[in-house]
Tab-separated table of C-alpha atoms in Angstrom:
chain	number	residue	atom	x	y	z
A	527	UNK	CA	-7.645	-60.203	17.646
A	528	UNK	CA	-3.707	-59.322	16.650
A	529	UNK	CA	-4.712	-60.253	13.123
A	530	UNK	CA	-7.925	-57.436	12.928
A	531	UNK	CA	-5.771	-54.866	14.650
A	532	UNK	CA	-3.386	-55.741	11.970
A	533	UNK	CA	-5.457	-55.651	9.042
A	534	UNK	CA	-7.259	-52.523	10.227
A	535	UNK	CA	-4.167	-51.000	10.567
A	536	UNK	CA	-3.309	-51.723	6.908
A	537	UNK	CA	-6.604	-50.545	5.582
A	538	UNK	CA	-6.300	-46.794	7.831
A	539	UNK	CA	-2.614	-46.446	6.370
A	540	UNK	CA	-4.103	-47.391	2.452
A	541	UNK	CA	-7.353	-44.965	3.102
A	542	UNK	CA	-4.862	-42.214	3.644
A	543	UNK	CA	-3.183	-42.412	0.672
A	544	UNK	CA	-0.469	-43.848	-1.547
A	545	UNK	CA	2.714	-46.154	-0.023
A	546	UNK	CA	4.968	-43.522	-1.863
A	547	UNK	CA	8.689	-43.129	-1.401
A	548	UNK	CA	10.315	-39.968	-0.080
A	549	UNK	CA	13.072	-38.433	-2.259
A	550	UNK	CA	14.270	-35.805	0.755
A	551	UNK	CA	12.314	-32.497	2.033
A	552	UNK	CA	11.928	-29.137	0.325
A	553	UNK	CA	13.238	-26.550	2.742
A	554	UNK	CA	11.381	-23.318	2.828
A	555	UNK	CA	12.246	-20.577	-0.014
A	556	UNK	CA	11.695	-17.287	-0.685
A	557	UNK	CA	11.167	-15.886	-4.270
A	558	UNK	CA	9.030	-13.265	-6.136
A	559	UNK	CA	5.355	-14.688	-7.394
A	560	UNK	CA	3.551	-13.447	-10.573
A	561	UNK	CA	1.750	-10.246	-8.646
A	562	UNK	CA	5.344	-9.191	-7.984
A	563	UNK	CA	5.073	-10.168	-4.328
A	564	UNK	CA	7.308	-12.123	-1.849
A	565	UNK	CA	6.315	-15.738	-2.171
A	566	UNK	CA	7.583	-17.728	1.420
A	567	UNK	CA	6.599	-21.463	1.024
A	568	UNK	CA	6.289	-21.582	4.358
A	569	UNK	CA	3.306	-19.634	4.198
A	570	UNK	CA	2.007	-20.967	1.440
A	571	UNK	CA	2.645	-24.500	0.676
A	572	UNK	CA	3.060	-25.990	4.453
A	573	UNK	CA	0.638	-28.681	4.884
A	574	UNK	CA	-0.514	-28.021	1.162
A	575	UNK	CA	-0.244	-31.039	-1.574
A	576	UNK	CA	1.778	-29.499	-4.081
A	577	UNK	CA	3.015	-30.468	-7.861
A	578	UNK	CA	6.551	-28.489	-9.217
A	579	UNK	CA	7.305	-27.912	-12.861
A	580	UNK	CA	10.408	-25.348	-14.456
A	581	UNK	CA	9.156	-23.572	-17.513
A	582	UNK	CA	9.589	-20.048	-19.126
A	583	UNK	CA	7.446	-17.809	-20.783
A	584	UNK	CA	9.229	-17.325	-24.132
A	585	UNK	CA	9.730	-21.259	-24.655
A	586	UNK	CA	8.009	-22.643	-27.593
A	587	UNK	CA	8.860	-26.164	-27.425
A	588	UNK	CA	7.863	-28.367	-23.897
A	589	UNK	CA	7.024	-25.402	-21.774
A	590	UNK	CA	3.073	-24.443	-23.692
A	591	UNK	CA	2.481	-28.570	-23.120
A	592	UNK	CA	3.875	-28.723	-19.908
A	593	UNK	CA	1.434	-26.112	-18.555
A	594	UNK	CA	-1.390	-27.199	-20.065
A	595	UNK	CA	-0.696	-30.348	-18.177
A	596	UNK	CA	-0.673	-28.479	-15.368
A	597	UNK	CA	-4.158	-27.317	-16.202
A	598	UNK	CA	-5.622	-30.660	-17.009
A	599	UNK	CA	-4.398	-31.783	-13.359
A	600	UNK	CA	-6.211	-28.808	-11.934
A	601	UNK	CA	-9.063	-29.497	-13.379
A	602	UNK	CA	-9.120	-33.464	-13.163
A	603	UNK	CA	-9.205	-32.670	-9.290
A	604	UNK	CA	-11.404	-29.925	-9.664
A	605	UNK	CA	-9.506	-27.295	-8.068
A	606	UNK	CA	-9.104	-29.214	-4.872
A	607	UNK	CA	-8.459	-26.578	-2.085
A	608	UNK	CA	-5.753	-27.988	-1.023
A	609	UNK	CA	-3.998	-28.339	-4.031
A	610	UNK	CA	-1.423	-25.864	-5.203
A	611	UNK	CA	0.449	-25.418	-8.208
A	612	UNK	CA	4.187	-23.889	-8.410
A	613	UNK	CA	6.002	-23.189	-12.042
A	614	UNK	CA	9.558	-22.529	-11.206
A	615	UNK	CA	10.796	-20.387	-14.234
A	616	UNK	CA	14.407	-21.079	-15.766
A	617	UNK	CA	14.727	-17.518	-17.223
A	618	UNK	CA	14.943	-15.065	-14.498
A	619	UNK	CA	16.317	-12.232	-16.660
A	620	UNK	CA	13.421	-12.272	-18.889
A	621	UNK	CA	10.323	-13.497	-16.869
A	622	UNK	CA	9.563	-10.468	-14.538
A	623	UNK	CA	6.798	-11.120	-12.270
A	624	UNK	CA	4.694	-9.241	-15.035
A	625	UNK	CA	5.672	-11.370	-17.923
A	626	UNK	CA	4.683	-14.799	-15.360
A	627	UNK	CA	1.802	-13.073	-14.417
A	628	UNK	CA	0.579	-13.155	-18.335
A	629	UNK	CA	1.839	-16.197	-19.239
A	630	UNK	CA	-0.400	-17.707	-16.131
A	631	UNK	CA	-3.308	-15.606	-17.280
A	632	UNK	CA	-3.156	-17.355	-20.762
A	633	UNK	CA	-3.633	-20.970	-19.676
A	634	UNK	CA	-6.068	-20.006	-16.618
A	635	UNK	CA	-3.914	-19.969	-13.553
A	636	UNK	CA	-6.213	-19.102	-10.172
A	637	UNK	CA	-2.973	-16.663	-9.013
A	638	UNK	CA	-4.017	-17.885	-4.876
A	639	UNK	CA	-3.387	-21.616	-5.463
A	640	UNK	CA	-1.003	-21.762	-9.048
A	641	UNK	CA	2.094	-20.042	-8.435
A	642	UNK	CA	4.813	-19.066	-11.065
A	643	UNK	CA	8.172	-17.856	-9.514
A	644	UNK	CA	11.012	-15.918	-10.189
A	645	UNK	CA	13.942	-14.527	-8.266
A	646	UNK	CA	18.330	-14.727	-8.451
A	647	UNK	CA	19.605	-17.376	-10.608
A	648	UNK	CA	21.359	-18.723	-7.934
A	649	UNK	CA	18.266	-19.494	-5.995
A	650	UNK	CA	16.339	-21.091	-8.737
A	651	UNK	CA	19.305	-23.327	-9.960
A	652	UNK	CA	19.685	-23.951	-6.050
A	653	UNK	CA	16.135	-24.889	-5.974
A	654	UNK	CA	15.722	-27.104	-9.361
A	655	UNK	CA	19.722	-28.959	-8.929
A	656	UNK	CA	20.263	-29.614	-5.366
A	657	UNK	CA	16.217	-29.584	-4.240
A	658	UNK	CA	14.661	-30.726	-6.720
A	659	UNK	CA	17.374	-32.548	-8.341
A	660	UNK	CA	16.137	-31.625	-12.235
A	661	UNK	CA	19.389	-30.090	-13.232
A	662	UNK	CA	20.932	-26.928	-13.915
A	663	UNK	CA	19.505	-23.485	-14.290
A	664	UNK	CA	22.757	-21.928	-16.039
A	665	UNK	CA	21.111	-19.686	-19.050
A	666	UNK	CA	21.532	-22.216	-21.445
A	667	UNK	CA	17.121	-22.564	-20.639
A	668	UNK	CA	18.054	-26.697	-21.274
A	669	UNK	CA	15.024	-27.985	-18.586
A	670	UNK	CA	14.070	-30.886	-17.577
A	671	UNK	CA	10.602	-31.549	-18.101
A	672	UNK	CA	9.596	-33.931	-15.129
A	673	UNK	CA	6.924	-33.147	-12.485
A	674	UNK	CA	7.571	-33.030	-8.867
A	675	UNK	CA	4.871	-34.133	-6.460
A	676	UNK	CA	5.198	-32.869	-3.297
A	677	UNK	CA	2.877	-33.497	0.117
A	678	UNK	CA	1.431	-32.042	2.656
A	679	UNK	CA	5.224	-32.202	4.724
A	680	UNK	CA	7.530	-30.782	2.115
A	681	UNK	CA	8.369	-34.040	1.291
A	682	UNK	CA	9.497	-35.089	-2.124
A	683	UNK	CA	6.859	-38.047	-3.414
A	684	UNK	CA	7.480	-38.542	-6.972
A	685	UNK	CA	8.945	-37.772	-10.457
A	686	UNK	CA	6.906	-37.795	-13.541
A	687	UNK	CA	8.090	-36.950	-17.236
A	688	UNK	CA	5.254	-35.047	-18.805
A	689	UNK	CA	5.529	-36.445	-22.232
A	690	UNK	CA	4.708	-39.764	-20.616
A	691	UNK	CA	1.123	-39.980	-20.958
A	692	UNK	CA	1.095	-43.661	-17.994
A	693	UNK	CA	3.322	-41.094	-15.884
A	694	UNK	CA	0.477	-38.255	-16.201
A	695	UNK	CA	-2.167	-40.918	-15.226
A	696	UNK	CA	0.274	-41.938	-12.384
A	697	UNK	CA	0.639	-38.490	-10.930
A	698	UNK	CA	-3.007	-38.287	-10.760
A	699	UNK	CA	-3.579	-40.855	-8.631
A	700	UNK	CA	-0.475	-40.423	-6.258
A	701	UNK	CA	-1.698	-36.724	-6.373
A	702	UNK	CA	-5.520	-38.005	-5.452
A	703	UNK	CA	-4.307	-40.334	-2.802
A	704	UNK	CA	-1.954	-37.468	-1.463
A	705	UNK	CA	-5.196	-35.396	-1.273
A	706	UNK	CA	-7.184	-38.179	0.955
A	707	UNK	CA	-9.097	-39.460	-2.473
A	708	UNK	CA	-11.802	-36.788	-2.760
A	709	UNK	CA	-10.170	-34.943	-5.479
């Protein structure tokens, strides 16, 4: 009897998802989104699966690949309702909530469930050093260009470098198993 409690138990913890390690908790933020609007994650992204990326608009090296990426993920889960998408941008002097709202527009963004955010510096290098633990955002726009898979808790699940092609694959299924497997 112990041993089918057991071994049920085991199979109701693997149905729900990955066995995925927890890097710390993203607290809740405020920025600006792409409509010009205040963006509160608490609103948005609480009990939400969620994927992070920093970019900017005027990049033309990792940034174009990176969100395209992004897309593919969308899409490989078919716009799962309960998946969101949040681009960070590294450039807050030069990507206004006009100039994200384009950029999104040119690679497809749905603007109610793929987010691209702006506000101070301060909060964004905040966010992407001590959060997200990607680095600095000091002007220089030097990025890294790792994904950060978030769940449904705020809860940090997993790092992924985009240029990685096994990583990509990786994120996918973390991300499916993250979304109970029906994405």
């Amino acid at each position: 009897m112990k041993l089918a409690l057991g071994l049920a138990a085991l199979l109701a913890v693997t149905a729900c998802g990955p066995k995925l390690p927890s890097y710390g908790v993203v607290p809740d933020f405020s920025l600006t989104d792409q409509s010009g609007r205040a963006f509160q994650s608490k609103d948005t992204l609480n009990g939400k699966v969620w994927v992070a990326n920093f970019v900017f608009t005027t990049c033309q090296g990792p940034c174009p690949r990176m969100t395209q990426q992004f897309r593919k993920l969308r899409d490989e889960v078919k716009d799962h309702p309960e998946l969101r998408m949040v681009s960070f941008t590294i450039d807050p002097e030069n990507d206004t909530p006009e100039a994200l709202a384009t950029y999104g527009k040119t690679f497809g963004a749905n603007p109610d469930k793929w987010y691209f955010l702006t506000g101070e510096q301060k909060d964004l290098h905040h966010l992407s050093r001590n959060v997200f633990m990607l680095g600095n955002i000091d002007g220089s726009l030097e990025h890294s260009t790792r994904f950060v898979l978030v769940d449904r808790e705020s809860r940090i699940r997993g790092f992924y470098d985009s240029s990685d092609s096994e990583a990509m694959q990786k994120l996918l299924t973390d991300m499916r198993g993250l979304l109970g497997g029906s994405a």
